[in-house]
């Protein structure tokens, strides 16, 4: 049986003080498969996959790493890979 899910990307521009809240919002939506964070030069500085069912304690290291970026007070681009069913 063929996999009917397709991937697409959404991009968000955020400042350092907004990044943690935006990542939490994206994770809460539940359909993100991977999050990539890029700096203002479009260089990837962090990338992490999200698995189905990743909740609670498993997300703490992600929030800590993203919180470190917030301290740098730069502008970031968040690229979110999502899966959508075509059924």
PDB file of N, CA and C in Angstrom:
ATOM      1  N   UNK A   1       0.848  -1.177   0.000  1.00  0.00           N
ATOM      2  CA  UNK A   1       0.000   0.000   0.000  1.00  0.00           C
ATOM      3  C   UNK A   1       0.895   1.242   0.000  1.00  0.00           C
ATOM      4  N   UNK A   2       0.578   2.186  -0.836  1.00  0.00           N
ATOM      5  CA  UNK A   2       1.381   3.409  -0.976  1.00  0.00           C
ATOM      6  C   UNK A   2       1.084   4.380   0.164  1.00  0.00           C
ATOM      7  N   UNK A   3       2.110   5.123   0.559  1.00  0.00           N
ATOM      8  CA  UNK A   3       1.956   6.161   1.580  1.00  0.00           C
ATOM      9  C   UNK A   3       1.358   7.391   0.913  1.00  0.00           C
ATOM     10  N   UNK A   4       0.163   7.794   1.356  1.00  0.00           N
ATOM     11  CA  UNK A   4      -0.541   8.916   0.721  1.00  0.00           C
ATOM     12  C   UNK A   4      -0.266  10.253   1.389  1.00  0.00           C
ATOM     13  N   UNK A   5       0.623  10.261   2.385  1.00  0.00           N
ATOM     14  CA  UNK A   5       0.928  11.518   3.059  1.00  0.00           C
ATOM     15  C   UNK A   5       1.964  12.298   2.268  1.00  0.00           C
ATOM     16  N   UNK A   6       1.779  13.587   2.223  1.00  0.00           N
ATOM     17  CA  UNK A   6       2.716  14.460   1.534  1.00  0.00           C
ATOM     18  C   UNK A   6       3.284  15.449   2.539  1.00  0.00           C
ATOM     19  N   UNK A   7       4.528  15.841   2.298  1.00  0.00           N
ATOM     20  CA  UNK A   7       5.162  16.824   3.170  1.00  0.00           C
ATOM     21  C   UNK A   7       5.050  18.211   2.560  1.00  0.00           C
ATOM     22  N   UNK A   8       4.963  19.193   3.406  1.00  0.00           N
ATOM     23  CA  UNK A   8       5.037  20.587   2.981  1.00  0.00           C
ATOM     24  C   UNK A   8       5.733  21.364   4.083  1.00  0.00           C
ATOM     25  N   UNK A   9       6.176  22.562   3.772  1.00  0.00           N
ATOM     26  CA  UNK A   9       6.927  23.376   4.727  1.00  0.00           C
ATOM     27  C   UNK A   9       6.212  24.697   4.982  1.00  0.00           C
ATOM     28  N   UNK A  10       6.282  25.138   6.220  1.00  0.00           N
ATOM     29  CA  UNK A  10       5.832  26.469   6.604  1.00  0.00           C
ATOM     30  C   UNK A  10       7.036  27.191   7.181  1.00  0.00           C
ATOM     31  N   UNK A  11       7.115  28.482   6.939  1.00  0.00           N
ATOM     32  CA  UNK A  11       8.238  29.276   7.417  1.00  0.00           C
ATOM     33  C   UNK A  11       7.720  30.435   8.259  1.00  0.00           C
ATOM     34  N   UNK A  12       8.390  30.664   9.388  1.00  0.00           N
ATOM     35  CA  UNK A  12       8.026  31.754  10.292  1.00  0.00           C
ATOM     36  C   UNK A  12       9.274  32.559  10.611  1.00  0.00           C
ATOM     37  N   UNK A  13       9.171  33.872  10.582  1.00  0.00           N
ATOM     38  CA  UNK A  13      10.251  34.774  11.004  1.00  0.00           C
ATOM     39  C   UNK A  13       9.937  35.222  12.424  1.00  0.00           C
ATOM     40  N   UNK A  14      10.885  35.015  13.337  1.00  0.00           N
ATOM     41  CA  UNK A  14      10.676  35.388  14.733  1.00  0.00           C
ATOM     42  C   UNK A  14      11.938  36.011  15.304  1.00  0.00           C
ATOM     43  N   UNK A  15      11.752  36.785  16.354  1.00  0.00           N
ATOM     44  CA  UNK A  15      12.907  37.340  17.072  1.00  0.00           C
ATOM     45  C   UNK A  15      13.264  36.386  18.205  1.00  0.00           C
ATOM     46  N   UNK A  16      14.413  36.615  18.800  1.00  0.00           N
ATOM     47  CA  UNK A  16      14.890  35.741  19.864  1.00  0.00           C
ATOM     48  C   UNK A  16      13.917  35.597  21.015  1.00  0.00           C
ATOM     49  N   UNK A  17      13.247  36.689  21.380  1.00  0.00           N
ATOM     50  CA  UNK A  17      12.331  36.618  22.523  1.00  0.00           C
ATOM     51  C   UNK A  17      11.013  35.918  22.195  1.00  0.00           C
ATOM     52  N   UNK A  18      10.744  35.663  20.921  1.00  0.00           N
ATOM     53  CA  UNK A  18       9.508  34.988  20.503  1.00  0.00           C
ATOM     54  C   UNK A  18       9.716  33.517  20.166  1.00  0.00           C
ATOM     55  N   UNK A  19      10.962  33.082  20.052  1.00  0.00           N
ATOM     56  CA  UNK A  19      11.243  31.777  19.475  1.00  0.00           C
ATOM     57  C   UNK A  19      10.719  30.613  20.316  1.00  0.00           C
ATOM     58  N   UNK A  20      10.873  30.663  21.623  1.00  0.00           N
ATOM     59  CA  UNK A  20      10.427  29.550  22.466  1.00  0.00           C
ATOM     60  C   UNK A  20       8.904  29.403  22.395  1.00  0.00           C
ATOM     61  N   UNK A  21       8.188  30.508  22.477  1.00  0.00           N
ATOM     62  CA  UNK A  21       6.727  30.457  22.405  1.00  0.00           C
ATOM     63  C   UNK A  21       6.261  29.903  21.064  1.00  0.00           C
ATOM     64  N   UNK A  22       6.924  30.290  19.981  1.00  0.00           N
ATOM     65  CA  UNK A  22       6.531  29.810  18.658  1.00  0.00           C
ATOM     66  C   UNK A  22       6.797  28.311  18.518  1.00  0.00           C
ATOM     67  N   UNK A  23       7.941  27.840  19.024  1.00  0.00           N
ATOM     68  CA  UNK A  23       8.249  26.406  18.962  1.00  0.00           C
ATOM     69  C   UNK A  23       7.211  25.618  19.759  1.00  0.00           C
ATOM     70  N   UNK A  24       6.849  26.102  20.933  1.00  0.00           N
ATOM     71  CA  UNK A  24       5.828  25.421  21.746  1.00  0.00           C
ATOM     72  C   UNK A  24       4.498  25.368  21.005  1.00  0.00           C
ATOM     73  N   UNK A  25       4.143  26.460  20.342  1.00  0.00           N
ATOM     74  CA  UNK A  25       2.891  26.520  19.575  1.00  0.00           C
ATOM     75  C   UNK A  25       2.914  25.498  18.438  1.00  0.00           C
ATOM     76  N   UNK A  26       4.024  25.421  17.727  1.00  0.00           N
ATOM     77  CA  UNK A  26       4.154  24.486  16.607  1.00  0.00           C
ATOM     78  C   UNK A  26       4.032  23.047  17.100  1.00  0.00           C
ATOM     79  N   UNK A  27       4.707  22.729  18.186  1.00  0.00           N
ATOM     80  CA  UNK A  27       4.667  21.368  18.723  1.00  0.00           C
ATOM     81  C   UNK A  27       3.260  21.022  19.202  1.00  0.00           C
ATOM     82  N   UNK A  28       2.588  21.983  19.822  1.00  0.00           N
ATOM     83  CA  UNK A  28       1.235  21.754  20.333  1.00  0.00           C
ATOM     84  C   UNK A  28       0.247  21.433  19.208  1.00  0.00           C
ATOM     85  N   UNK A  29       0.451  22.024  18.018  1.00  0.00           N
ATOM     86  CA  UNK A  29      -0.429  21.743  16.881  1.00  0.00           C
ATOM     87  C   UNK A  29      -0.420  20.270  16.516  1.00  0.00           C
ATOM     88  N   UNK A  30       0.717  19.607  16.699  1.00  0.00           N
ATOM     89  CA  UNK A  30       0.777  18.163  16.556  1.00  0.00           C
ATOM     90  C   UNK A  30       1.079  17.587  15.196  1.00  0.00           C
ATOM     91  N   UNK A  31       1.125  18.359  14.132  1.00  0.00           N
ATOM     92  CA  UNK A  31       1.379  17.768  12.824  1.00  0.00           C
ATOM     93  C   UNK A  31       2.768  18.101  12.272  1.00  0.00           C
ATOM     94  N   UNK A  32       3.635  18.651  13.099  1.00  0.00           N
ATOM     95  CA  UNK A  32       5.004  18.948  12.664  1.00  0.00           C
ATOM     96  C   UNK A  32       5.834  17.681  12.710  1.00  0.00           C
ATOM     97  N   UNK A  33       6.637  17.455  11.695  1.00  0.00           N
ATOM     98  CA  UNK A  33       7.510  16.290  11.623  1.00  0.00           C
ATOM     99  C   UNK A  33       8.964  16.658  11.919  1.00  0.00           C
ATOM    100  N   UNK A  34       9.355  17.861  11.561  1.00  0.00           N
ATOM    101  CA  UNK A  34      10.730  18.314  11.748  1.00  0.00           C
ATOM    102  C   UNK A  34      10.709  19.831  11.868  1.00  0.00           C
ATOM    103  N   UNK A  35      11.580  20.361  12.726  1.00  0.00           N
ATOM    104  CA  UNK A  35      11.723  21.807  12.871  1.00  0.00           C
ATOM    105  C   UNK A  35      13.174  22.165  12.602  1.00  0.00           C
ATOM    106  N   UNK A  36      13.364  23.167  11.767  1.00  0.00           N
ATOM    107  CA  UNK A  36      14.695  23.661  11.438  1.00  0.00           C
ATOM    108  C   UNK A  36      14.736  25.133  11.819  1.00  0.00           C
ATOM    109  N   UNK A  37      15.775  25.534  12.535  1.00  0.00           N
ATOM    110  CA  UNK A  37      15.936  26.934  12.926  1.00  0.00           C
ATOM    111  C   UNK A  37      17.158  27.482  12.206  1.00  0.00           C
ATOM    112  N   UNK A  38      16.955  28.599  11.519  1.00  0.00           N
ATOM    113  CA  UNK A  38      18.032  29.237  10.758  1.00  0.00           C
ATOM    114  C   UNK A  38      18.283  30.631  11.300  1.00  0.00           C
ATOM    115  N   UNK A  39      19.515  31.094  11.177  1.00  0.00           N
ATOM    116  CA  UNK A  39      19.838  32.449  11.615  1.00  0.00           C
ATOM    117  C   UNK A  39      19.497  33.449  10.513  1.00  0.00           C
ATOM    118  N   UNK A  40      19.823  34.709  10.737  1.00  0.00           N
ATOM    119  CA  UNK A  40      19.469  35.750   9.769  1.00  0.00           C
ATOM    120  C   UNK A  40      20.249  35.642   8.459  1.00  0.00           C
ATOM    121  N   UNK A  41      21.279  34.794   8.415  1.00  0.00           N
ATOM    122  CA  UNK A  41      22.036  34.541   7.180  1.00  0.00           C
ATOM    123  C   UNK A  41      21.540  33.281   6.474  1.00  0.00           C
ATOM    124  N   UNK A  42      20.406  32.740   6.946  1.00  0.00           N
ATOM    125  CA  UNK A  42      19.786  31.532   6.405  1.00  0.00           C
ATOM    126  C   UNK A  42      20.649  30.278   6.600  1.00  0.00           C
ATOM    127  N   UNK A  43      21.538  30.308   7.591  1.00  0.00           N
ATOM    128  CA  UNK A  43      22.343  29.134   7.926  1.00  0.00           C
ATOM    129  C   UNK A  43      21.589  28.325   8.978  1.00  0.00           C
ATOM    130  N   UNK A  44      21.517  27.014   8.770  1.00  0.00           N
ATOM    131  CA  UNK A  44      20.845  26.156   9.743  1.00  0.00           C
ATOM    132  C   UNK A  44      21.685  26.090  11.008  1.00  0.00           C
ATOM    133  N   UNK A  45      21.073  26.441  12.132  1.00  0.00           N
ATOM    134  CA  UNK A  45      21.803  26.388  13.398  1.00  0.00           C
ATOM    135  C   UNK A  45      21.257  25.311  14.332  1.00  0.00           C
ATOM    136  N   UNK A  46      20.060  24.820  14.049  1.00  0.00           N
ATOM    137  CA  UNK A  46      19.476  23.761  14.858  1.00  0.00           C
ATOM    138  C   UNK A  46      18.413  23.053  14.033  1.00  0.00           C
ATOM    139  N   UNK A  47      18.364  21.749  14.191  1.00  0.00           N
ATOM    140  CA  UNK A  47      17.354  20.960  13.482  1.00  0.00           C
ATOM    141  C   UNK A  47      17.008  19.773  14.360  1.00  0.00           C
ATOM    142  N   UNK A  48      15.718  19.498  14.503  1.00  0.00           N
ATOM    143  CA  UNK A  48      15.338  18.336  15.277  1.00  0.00           C
ATOM    144  C   UNK A  48      14.043  17.744  14.742  1.00  0.00           C
ATOM    145  N   UNK A  49      13.989  16.402  14.705  1.00  0.00           N
ATOM    146  CA  UNK A  49      12.764  15.724  14.278  1.00  0.00           C
ATOM    147  C   UNK A  49      11.787  15.642  15.436  1.00  0.00           C
ATOM    148  N   UNK A  50      10.529  15.609  15.129  1.00  0.00           N
ATOM    149  CA  UNK A  50       9.490  15.399  16.132  1.00  0.00           C
ATOM    150  C   UNK A  50       8.783  14.103  15.781  1.00  0.00           C
ATOM    151  N   UNK A  51       8.735  13.205  16.724  1.00  0.00           N
ATOM    152  CA  UNK A  51       8.058  11.938  16.480  1.00  0.00           C
ATOM    153  C   UNK A  51       6.650  12.008  17.031  1.00  0.00           C
ATOM    154  N   UNK A  52       5.788  11.208  16.486  1.00  0.00           N
ATOM    155  CA  UNK A  52       4.414  11.149  16.975  1.00  0.00           C
ATOM    156  C   UNK A  52       4.456  10.683  18.424  1.00  0.00           C
ATOM    157  N   UNK A  53       3.806  11.403  19.272  1.00  0.00           N
ATOM    158  CA  UNK A  53       3.771  11.048  20.683  1.00  0.00           C
ATOM    159  C   UNK A  53       4.884  11.672  21.511  1.00  0.00           C
ATOM    160  N   UNK A  54       5.705  12.523  20.911  1.00  0.00           N
ATOM    161  CA  UNK A  54       6.763  13.190  21.683  1.00  0.00           C
ATOM    162  C   UNK A  54       6.106  14.229  22.578  1.00  0.00           C
ATOM    163  N   UNK A  55       6.077  13.933  23.876  1.00  0.00           N
ATOM    164  CA  UNK A  55       5.398  14.832  24.811  1.00  0.00           C
ATOM    165  C   UNK A  55       6.209  15.005  26.077  1.00  0.00           C
ATOM    166  N   UNK A  56       5.814  15.991  26.849  1.00  0.00           N
ATOM    167  CA  UNK A  56       6.331  16.173  28.192  1.00  0.00           C
ATOM    168  C   UNK A  56       7.831  16.184  28.325  1.00  0.00           C
ATOM    169  N   UNK A  57       8.352  15.226  29.085  1.00  0.00           N
ATOM    170  CA  UNK A  57       9.768  15.172  29.425  1.00  0.00           C
ATOM    171  C   UNK A  57      10.647  15.120  28.184  1.00  0.00           C
ATOM    172  N   UNK A  58      10.180  14.496  27.131  1.00  0.00           N
ATOM    173  CA  UNK A  58      10.973  14.385  25.907  1.00  0.00           C
ATOM    174  C   UNK A  58      11.204  15.735  25.245  1.00  0.00           C
ATOM    175  N   UNK A  59      10.347  16.703  25.485  1.00  0.00           N
ATOM    176  CA  UNK A  59      10.472  18.018  24.865  1.00  0.00           C
ATOM    177  C   UNK A  59      11.338  18.986  25.662  1.00  0.00           C
ATOM    178  N   UNK A  60      11.623  18.682  26.897  1.00  0.00           N
ATOM    179  CA  UNK A  60      12.402  19.592  27.745  1.00  0.00           C
ATOM    180  C   UNK A  60      13.766  19.930  27.142  1.00  0.00           C
ATOM    181  N   UNK A  61      14.535  18.945  26.624  1.00  0.00           N
ATOM    182  CA  UNK A  61      15.827  19.307  26.019  1.00  0.00           C
ATOM    183  C   UNK A  61      15.678  20.222  24.798  1.00  0.00           C
ATOM    184  N   UNK A  62      14.614  20.052  24.050  1.00  0.00           N
ATOM    185  CA  UNK A  62      14.371  20.915  22.884  1.00  0.00           C
ATOM    186  C   UNK A  62      14.112  22.339  23.349  1.00  0.00           C
ATOM    187  N   UNK A  63      13.258  22.505  24.355  1.00  0.00           N
ATOM    188  CA  UNK A  63      12.961  23.844  24.857  1.00  0.00           C
ATOM    189  C   UNK A  63      14.204  24.505  25.448  1.00  0.00           C
ATOM    190  N   UNK A  64      15.044  23.723  26.112  1.00  0.00           N
ATOM    191  CA  UNK A  64      16.276  24.273  26.696  1.00  0.00           C
ATOM    192  C   UNK A  64      17.216  24.765  25.601  1.00  0.00           C
ATOM    193  N   UNK A  65      17.363  23.984  24.543  1.00  0.00           N
ATOM    194  CA  UNK A  65      18.243  24.388  23.442  1.00  0.00           C
ATOM    195  C   UNK A  65      17.716  25.631  22.746  1.00  0.00           C
ATOM    196  N   UNK A  66      16.418  25.679  22.506  1.00  0.00           N
ATOM    197  CA  UNK A  66      15.812  26.845  21.861  1.00  0.00           C
ATOM    198  C   UNK A  66      15.898  28.057  22.780  1.00  0.00           C
ATOM    199  N   UNK A  67      15.763  27.859  24.079  1.00  0.00           N
ATOM    200  CA  UNK A  67      15.890  28.949  25.039  1.00  0.00           C
ATOM    201  C   UNK A  67      17.271  29.578  25.009  1.00  0.00           C
ATOM    202  N   UNK A  68      18.284  28.757  24.758  1.00  0.00           N
ATOM    203  CA  UNK A  68      19.650  29.270  24.625  1.00  0.00           C
ATOM    204  C   UNK A  68      19.739  30.218  23.440  1.00  0.00           C
ATOM    205  N   UNK A  69      19.077  29.883  22.348  1.00  0.00           N
ATOM    206  CA  UNK A  69      19.065  30.768  21.179  1.00  0.00           C
ATOM    207  C   UNK A  69      18.393  32.100  21.500  1.00  0.00           C
ATOM    208  N   UNK A  70      17.338  32.046  22.280  1.00  0.00           N
ATOM    209  CA  UNK A  70      16.602  33.266  22.622  1.00  0.00           C
ATOM    210  C   UNK A  70      17.502  34.270  23.333  1.00  0.00           C
ATOM    211  N   UNK A  71      18.450  33.767  24.106  1.00  0.00           N
ATOM    212  CA  UNK A  71      19.360  34.651  24.828  1.00  0.00           C
ATOM    213  C   UNK A  71      20.256  35.453  23.891  1.00  0.00           C
ATOM    214  N   UNK A  72      20.423  34.983  22.670  1.00  0.00           N
ATOM    215  CA  UNK A  72      21.271  35.684  21.703  1.00  0.00           C
ATOM    216  C   UNK A  72      20.570  36.869  21.061  1.00  0.00           C
ATOM    217  N   UNK A  73      19.262  36.981  21.227  1.00  0.00           N
ATOM    218  CA  UNK A  73      18.468  38.117  20.746  1.00  0.00           C
ATOM    219  C   UNK A  73      18.709  38.440  19.284  1.00  0.00           C
ATOM    220  N   UNK A  74      18.638  37.436  18.453  1.00  0.00           N
ATOM    221  CA  UNK A  74      18.777  37.615  17.003  1.00  0.00           C
ATOM    222  C   UNK A  74      17.423  37.357  16.352  1.00  0.00           C
ATOM    223  N   UNK A  75      17.386  37.543  15.044  1.00  0.00           N
ATOM    224  CA  UNK A  75      16.203  37.171  14.282  1.00  0.00           C
ATOM    225  C   UNK A  75      16.431  35.789  13.715  1.00  0.00           C
ATOM    226  N   UNK A  76      15.388  34.954  13.734  1.00  0.00           N
ATOM    227  CA  UNK A  76      15.493  33.580  13.283  1.00  0.00           C
ATOM    228  C   UNK A  76      14.381  33.268  12.295  1.00  0.00           C
ATOM    229  N   UNK A  77      14.625  32.248  11.500  1.00  0.00           N
ATOM    230  CA  UNK A  77      13.607  31.684  10.632  1.00  0.00           C
ATOM    231  C   UNK A  77      13.361  30.270  11.109  1.00  0.00           C
ATOM    232  N   UNK A  78      12.106  29.935  11.342  1.00  0.00           N
ATOM    233  CA  UNK A  78      11.735  28.580  11.721  1.00  0.00           C
ATOM    234  C   UNK A  78      11.078  27.943  10.508  1.00  0.00           C
ATOM    235  N   UNK A  79      11.634  26.829  10.062  1.00  0.00           N
ATOM    236  CA  UNK A  79      11.060  26.072   8.949  1.00  0.00           C
ATOM    237  C   UNK A  79      10.455  24.814   9.543  1.00  0.00           C
ATOM    238  N   UNK A  80       9.181  24.589   9.300  1.00  0.00           N
ATOM    239  CA  UNK A  80       8.470  23.448   9.873  1.00  0.00           C
ATOM    240  C   UNK A  80       8.050  22.520   8.742  1.00  0.00           C
ATOM    241  N   UNK A  81       8.522  21.277   8.809  1.00  0.00           N
ATOM    242  CA  UNK A  81       8.075  20.268   7.859  1.00  0.00           C
ATOM    243  C   UNK A  81       6.856  19.598   8.462  1.00  0.00           C
ATOM    244  N   UNK A  82       5.783  19.566   7.703  1.00  0.00           N
ATOM    245  CA  UNK A  82       4.534  18.967   8.176  1.00  0.00           C
ATOM    246  C   UNK A  82       4.088  17.895   7.204  1.00  0.00           C
ATOM    247  N   UNK A  83       3.318  16.974   7.709  1.00  0.00           N
ATOM    248  CA  UNK A  83       2.734  15.933   6.860  1.00  0.00           C
ATOM    249  C   UNK A  83       1.224  16.137   6.822  1.00  0.00           C
ATOM    250  N   UNK A  84       0.697  15.936   5.665  1.00  0.00           N
ATOM    251  CA  UNK A  84      -0.738  16.094   5.489  1.00  0.00           C
ATOM    252  C   UNK A  84      -1.254  14.899   4.748  1.00  0.00           C
ATOM    253  N   UNK A  85      -2.362  14.352   5.169  1.00  0.00           N
ATOM    254  CA  UNK A  85      -2.971  13.225   4.498  1.00  0.00           C
ATOM    255  C   UNK A  85      -3.722  13.723   3.277  1.00  0.00           C
ATOM    256  N   UNK A  86      -3.623  12.968   2.189  1.00  0.00           N
ATOM    257  CA  UNK A  86      -4.326  13.367   0.958  1.00  0.00           C
ATOM    258  C   UNK A  86      -5.629  12.600   0.789  1.00  0.00           C
ATOM    259  N   UNK A  87      -6.009  11.858   1.812  1.00  0.00           N
ATOM    260  CA  UNK A  87      -7.269  11.089   1.722  1.00  0.00           C
ATOM    261  C   UNK A  87      -8.464  11.972   1.863  1.00  0.00           C
TER     262      UNK A  87
END
